[in-house]
Coordinates of C-alpha atoms and ligand atoms in Angstrom, one line a residue:
X1 CA -15.8 11.3 -4.5
X2 CA -18.5 11.9 -7.2
X3 CA -16.9 13.1 -10.4
X4 CA -13.4 12.0 -9.3
X5 CA -11.5 9.4 -11.3
X6 CA -8.3 7.6 -10.5
X7 CA -6.1 4.6 -10.6
X8 CA -5.7 1.8 -8.0
X9 CA -2.5 -0.3 -8.2
X10 CA -2.1 -3.4 -6.1
X11 CA -5.3 -5.4 -6.1
X12 CA -4.4 -9.2 -6.1
X13 CA -7.5 -10.6 -4.5
X14 CA -10.5 -9.8 -2.3
X15 CA -8.2 -9.5 0.8
X16 CA -5.9 -6.9 -0.7
X17 CA -5.8 -3.6 1.1
X18 CA -6.1 -1.9 -2.3
X19 CA -9.5 -3.7 -2.8
X20 CA -10.8 -2.4 0.6
X21 CA -9.8 1.1 -0.5
X22 CA -11.3 0.7 -4.0
X23 CA -14.7 -0.5 -2.6
X24 CA -14.8 2.5 -0.2
X25 CA -13.9 5.0 -2.9
X26 CA -16.5 3.5 -5.3
X27 CA -19.1 3.6 -2.6
X28 CA -18.5 7.3 -2.4
X29 CA -19.0 7.7 -6.1
X30 CA -15.4 7.5 -7.6
X31 CA -14.6 6.0 -11.0
X32 CA -11.7 3.6 -10.7
X33 CA -9.3 2.0 -13.1
X34 CA -7.1 -0.9 -11.9
X35 CA -3.7 -2.3 -12.7
X36 CA -2.9 -6.0 -12.1
X37 CA 0.4 -7.9 -12.2
X38 CA 0.2 -10.3 -15.1
X39 CA -2.5 -12.6 -16.6
X40 CA -2.8 -14.9 -13.6
X41 CA -4.1 -12.0 -11.5
X42 CA -6.5 -10.7 -14.1
X43 CA -8.7 -13.8 -13.4
X44 CA -9.0 -12.6 -9.8
X45 CA -9.1 -8.8 -10.3
X46 CA -11.6 -8.7 -13.2
X47 CA -14.6 -10.2 -11.4
X48 CA -13.9 -7.9 -8.4
X49 CA -13.7 -4.8 -10.5
X50 CA -16.8 -5.7 -12.3
X51 CA -18.8 -5.6 -9.1
X52 CA -18.0 -1.8 -9.0
X53 CA -18.4 -1.1 -12.7
X54 CA -19.8 -3.1 -15.6
X55 CA -16.9 -2.2 -17.9
X56 CA -13.8 -1.4 -15.8
X57 CA -10.5 -0.3 -17.2
X58 CA -8.0 -3.1 -16.3
X59 CA -4.4 -2.6 -17.2
X60 CA -1.6 -5.2 -17.1
X61 CA 1.3 -3.5 -15.2
X62 CA 4.4 -4.9 -13.7
X63 CA 5.9 -1.8 -12.1
X64 CA 9.4 -2.9 -13.1
X65 CA 8.4 -2.8 -16.8
X66 CA 8.7 0.8 -18.3
X67 CA 6.7 -0.1 -21.4
X68 CA 3.8 -1.3 -19.2
X69 CA 4.0 1.8 -17.0
X70 CA 4.0 4.0 -20.1
X71 CA 1.0 2.1 -21.6
X72 CA -0.9 2.3 -18.3
X73 CA -0.8 6.0 -18.0
X74 CA -1.4 6.4 -21.8
X75 CA -4.5 4.3 -21.5
X76 CA -5.8 6.4 -18.6
X77 CA -5.2 9.6 -20.6
X78 CA -6.9 8.1 -23.7
X79 CA -9.9 7.1 -21.6
X80 CA -10.4 10.0 -19.2
X81 CA -7.9 12.8 -20.2
X82 CA -7.3 13.7 -16.6
X83 CA -7.3 11.8 -13.3
X84 CA -7.8 13.0 -9.7
X85 CA -6.2 10.3 -7.5
X86 CA -3.6 7.5 -7.4
X87 CA -3.5 4.6 -4.9
X88 CA -0.2 2.7 -4.7
X89 CA -0.4 -0.6 -2.7
X90 CA 2.6 -2.6 -4.0
X91 CA 5.5 -4.2 -2.2
X92 CA 7.8 -7.1 -2.9
X93 CA 11.1 -8.5 -1.7
X94 CA 12.6 -11.9 -2.5
X95 CA 11.4 -14.5 0.1
X96 CA 15.1 -15.2 1.0
X97 CA 15.4 -11.5 2.1
X98 CA 12.5 -11.7 4.6
X99 CA 13.8 -14.2 7.1
X100 CA 16.5 -14.4 9.8
X101 CA 19.5 -12.1 9.9
X102 CA 19.3 -8.8 8.0
X103 CA 23.1 -8.3 8.1
X104 CA 23.8 -11.8 6.7
X105 CA 20.9 -12.3 4.3
X106 CA 20.5 -9.0 2.5
X107 CA 22.1 -9.3 -1.0
X108 CA 22.8 -6.5 -3.4
X109 CA 20.2 -7.8 -5.8
X110 CA 17.6 -8.4 -3.1
X111 CA 18.2 -4.9 -1.7
X112 CA 17.9 -3.2 -5.1
X113 CA 14.9 -5.3 -6.2
X114 CA 12.9 -4.5 -2.9
X115 CA 13.8 -0.8 -3.4
X116 CA 12.8 -0.8 -7.1
X117 CA 9.4 -2.5 -6.6
X118 CA 8.4 -1.2 -3.2
X119 CA 9.7 2.4 -3.2
X120 CA 10.9 3.6 -6.6
X121 CA 7.6 2.4 -8.2
X122 CA 5.7 5.0 -6.2
X123 CA 8.0 7.8 -7.4
X124 CA 7.8 6.5 -11.0
X125 CA 4.0 6.2 -10.9
X126 CA 3.7 9.7 -9.2
X127 CA 5.7 11.3 -12.0
X128 CA 3.5 9.8 -14.7
X129 CA 0.3 10.4 -12.8
X130 CA 1.0 14.1 -12.1
X131 CA 1.3 14.7 -15.9
X132 CA -2.4 13.7 -16.3
X133 CA -3.6 14.8 -12.8
X134 CA -5.9 17.7 -12.2
X135 CA -4.6 20.3 -9.8
X136 CA -6.0 19.5 -6.3
X137 CA -5.5 15.8 -6.9
X138 CA -4.2 13.3 -4.3
X139 CA -1.9 10.3 -4.1
X140 CA -1.7 7.6 -1.3
X141 CA 0.8 4.8 -0.7
X142 CA 0.8 2.0 1.9
X143 CA 3.6 1.5 4.4
X144 CA 4.4 -0.4 7.6
X145 CA 5.9 0.3 11.0
X146 CA 9.0 -1.8 10.0
X147 CA 10.3 1.4 8.4
X148 CA 10.6 3.1 11.8
X149 CA 11.4 0.2 14.1
X150 CA 12.9 -3.2 13.8
X151 CA 10.3 -5.9 13.2
X152 CA 11.5 -9.5 13.0
X153 CA 11.9 -10.8 9.4
X154 CA 10.8 -7.5 7.8
X155 CA 14.4 -6.8 7.1
X156 CA 15.1 -5.2 3.7
X157 CA 11.4 -4.3 3.4
X158 CA 11.8 -2.0 6.4
X159 CA 14.6 -0.2 4.6
X160 CA 12.4 0.1 1.4
X161 CA 9.4 1.4 3.4
X162 CA 11.7 4.0 5.0
X163 CA 12.6 5.1 1.4
X164 CA 9.0 5.1 0.5
X165 CA 8.0 7.4 3.4
X166 CA 10.9 9.8 2.6
X167 CA 9.8 9.7 -1.1
X168 CA 6.3 10.6 0.0
X169 CA 7.6 13.8 1.7
X170 CA 9.7 14.8 -1.3
X171 CA 6.8 14.2 -3.7
X172 CA 4.5 16.2 -1.5
X173 CA 7.0 19.2 -1.6
X174 CA 7.3 19.0 -5.4
X175 CA 3.5 18.6 -6.1
X176 CA 2.2 20.9 -3.3
X177 CA 2.3 24.1 -5.5
X178 CA -0.2 22.4 -7.8
X179 CA -2.5 21.5 -4.9
X180 CA -1.6 17.8 -5.3
X181 CA -1.3 16.1 -1.9
X182 CA 0.9 13.0 -1.3
X183 CA 0.5 10.9 1.8
X184 CA 1.2 7.4 3.2
X185 CA -0.9 5.2 5.4
X186 CA 1.0 3.0 7.9
X187 CA -1.3 0.0 8.4
X188 CA -1.0 -2.6 11.2
X189 CA -0.8 -6.2 10.2
X190 CA -3.7 -7.4 8.0
X191 CA -4.2 -11.0 6.7
X192 CA -3.4 -10.5 2.9
X193 CA -1.3 -12.4 0.4
X194 CA 1.7 -10.1 1.4
X195 CA 1.3 -11.1 5.0
X196 CA 0.9 -14.8 4.4
X197 CA 3.6 -17.3 5.1
X198 CA 5.8 -14.8 6.9
X199 CA 8.0 -16.2 9.6
X200 CA 6.2 -16.4 13.0
X201 CA 3.0 -15.0 11.5
X202 CA 0.7 -16.4 14.2
X203 CA 2.8 -14.9 17.0
X204 CA 2.9 -11.6 15.1
X205 CA -0.9 -11.2 14.8
X206 CA -1.4 -12.3 18.4
X207 CA 1.3 -9.9 19.7
X208 CA -0.1 -7.0 17.7
X209 CA -3.6 -7.6 19.0
X210 CA -2.5 -7.9 22.6
X211 CA 0.0 -5.0 22.7
X212 CA -2.0 -2.5 20.6
X213 CA -3.9 0.3 22.4
X214 CA -7.2 -1.1 21.1
X215 CA -6.3 -4.7 21.8
X216 CA -7.4 -5.7 18.3
X217 CA -6.0 -6.4 14.9
X218 CA -6.2 -3.7 12.2
X219 CA -9.4 -3.6 10.3
X220 CA -8.9 -2.9 6.6
X221 CA -12.1 -0.8 6.7
X222 CA -10.1 1.7 8.8
X223 CA -7.3 1.8 6.3
X224 CA -9.9 2.4 3.5
X225 CA -11.5 5.2 5.6
X226 CA -8.1 6.9 6.0
X227 CA -7.6 6.6 2.2
X228 CA -11.0 8.2 1.6
X229 CA -10.0 11.1 3.8
X230 CA -6.7 11.6 2.1
X231 CA -8.0 11.2 -1.4
X232 CA -11.1 13.4 -1.0
X233 CA -11.4 17.0 -0.2
X234 CA -11.9 16.0 3.4
X235 CA -8.1 15.8 3.5
X236 CA -7.4 19.4 2.3
X237 CA -4.1 20.7 3.6
X238 CA -2.9 17.3 4.7
X239 CA 0.3 16.3 2.7
X240 CA 3.6 14.7 3.3
X241 CA 2.1 12.7 6.2
X242 CA 2.6 9.1 7.3
X243 CA -0.7 8.3 9.1
X244 CA -0.8 5.2 11.3
X245 CA -3.9 3.0 11.2
X246 CA -2.9 0.2 13.5
X247 CA -5.1 0.3 16.6
X248 CA -2.5 2.6 18.3
X249 CA 0.3 -0.1 18.2
X250 CA 2.8 2.5 17.1
X251 CA 2.1 4.6 20.2
X252 CA 2.9 2.0 22.8
X253 CA 6.4 2.0 24.3
X254 CA 5.9 -1.0 26.6
X255 CA 2.8 -3.3 26.6
X256 CA 1.1 -4.0 30.0
X257 CA 2.1 -7.3 31.5
X258 CA -1.2 -8.9 30.8
X259 CA -0.8 -8.2 27.1
X260 CA 2.6 -9.9 27.1
X261 CA 1.1 -13.0 28.8
X262 CA -1.7 -13.0 26.3
X263 CA 0.7 -12.8 23.4
X264 CA 2.8 -15.6 24.6
X265 CA -0.2 -17.8 25.5
X266 CA 0.7 -17.8 29.2
X267 CA -1.8 -17.4 32.0
X268 CA -1.7 -14.0 33.7
Ligands
NAD301 P1 -1.4 -8.0 -1.5 O1 -0.6 -9.1 -1.7 O2 -2.9 -8.1 -1.7 O3 -0.9 -6.7 -2.4 C1 0.4 -6.6 -2.9 C2 0.3 -6.2 -4.3 O4 1.6 -5.9 -4.8 C3 -0.2 -7.4 -5.2 O5 -1.4 -6.9 -5.9 C4 0.9 -7.7 -6.2 O6 0.4 -8.0 -7.4 C5 1.6 -6.3 -6.2 N1 2.9 -6.4 -6.7 C6 4.0 -7.0 -6.2 N2 5.1 -6.9 -7.1 C7 4.6 -6.2 -8.1 C8 5.2 -5.7 -9.4 N3 6.5 -6.0 -9.7 N4 4.4 -5.0 -10.2 C9 3.1 -4.8 -9.9 N5 2.5 -5.2 -8.8 C10 3.3 -5.9 -7.9 O7 -1.0 -7.4 0.0 P2 -1.4 -6.1 0.8 O8 -1.1 -6.5 2.2 O9 -2.7 -5.6 0.4 O10 -0.3 -5.1 0.3 C11 -0.5 -3.8 -0.2 C12 0.4 -2.8 0.4 O11 0.1 -2.7 1.8 C13 1.9 -3.2 0.3 O12 2.6 -2.0 0.0 C14 2.2 -3.6 1.7 O13 3.6 -3.4 2.0 C15 1.3 -2.7 2.5 N6 1.1 -3.1 3.9 C16 0.6 -4.3 4.2 C17 0.3 -4.7 5.5 C18 -0.2 -6.1 5.9 O14 -0.1 -6.5 7.0 N7 -0.9 -6.8 5.0 C19 0.6 -3.8 6.5 C20 1.1 -2.5 6.2 C21 1.3 -2.2 4.9
IMJ302 C1 6.3 -9.3 5.7 C2 7.5 -10.0 6.0 C3 8.0 -10.1 7.3 C4 7.3 -9.6 8.3 C5 6.1 -8.9 8.1 C6 5.6 -8.8 6.8 N1 5.2 -8.4 9.0 C7 4.2 -7.8 8.3 C8 4.4 -8.1 6.9 C9 5.4 -8.3 10.4 C10 3.0 -7.1 8.9 C11 3.4 -7.7 5.8 N2 3.9 -6.4 5.2 C12 3.7 -5.2 6.0 C13 4.5 -6.3 3.9 O1 4.7 -5.2 3.6 C14 4.8 -7.4 3.1 C15 5.6 -7.4 2.0 C16 6.1 -8.5 1.3 C17 5.6 -9.8 1.5 C18 6.1 -10.9 0.7 C19 5.7 -12.3 0.9 C20 6.0 -13.2 -0.3 C21 7.3 -12.8 -1.0 N3 7.7 -11.5 -0.9 C22 7.1 -10.5 -0.2 N4 7.6 -9.3 -0.3 C23 7.1 -8.3 0.4 O2 7.9 -13.7 -1.6

């Protein structure tokens, strides 16, 4: 990644998937600018970014704010002229939308807001990024299996992730002629802020560990490795892909009996 420059959106703290990706890209020589969501997160993101670069470019950017999105990509152009990569690791739905019944609890506002922040923001960022991206650049977003299958409580976020993955394919088609690749990484559950306080969280992590092919939870370092592959020239010719990094959980149709016992805490 030496000589490559790019933007990482979605670091909130040291547990963020975006931070695992940024560390790996930086270790391979990339120069990275960061966006953060509001002043309260700057206090967390600045010290992290400063461990990679003594004078990092840090940009306040709520993805629902057009002025801040404009200012983010203007600042990147002013500093570097061109960029080579974009990492989008942003999702949000109202807490009331992420519990219980999808059919009863999904409101119009909740649906539109989840779509806006979690799916449209990638399309919006990609449009702005491509205007300052070198041909041969690369973009990556983060998604989750709840887009393909029903996962308890994921609800409207699953619908938004399905839109995000479809957007990835359409973006890949539009930007392919310029050699710009666009991919998604479908990560298994990882203990971050976005996975904290979700309904039946303890059961979810235990079940994923027991029922995955590898019998383990997803290591964020594996997600960062996949991002490095996709964002570097290692990933040449790979575009429009949703790549699972989840210990093989997505490949299992029915877990073995011992795994079910383990997940439920029963003796086998
Ligand atoms: P995280 O909480 O560390 O990151 C989520 C980020 O989204 C935060 O930095 C937050 O500031 C940002 N964000 C939310 N609303 C925003 C807005 N309006 N404007 C700008 N930024 C906003 O959690 P994470 O798990 O690292 O999440 C990163 C991505 O990974 C998300 O897309 C998430 O859906 C995805 N993902 C997470 C898991 C998991 O189990 N943790 C699994 C698969 C995919
Ligand atoms: C989130 C909710 C419900 C079930 C979930 C998750 N499972 C997993 C997650 C099974 C793995 C984490 N995830 C993949 C996400 O994309 C999380 C997105 C998210 C989380 C919150 C929590 C706090 C809040 N709004 C959120 N919006 C999106 O208020």
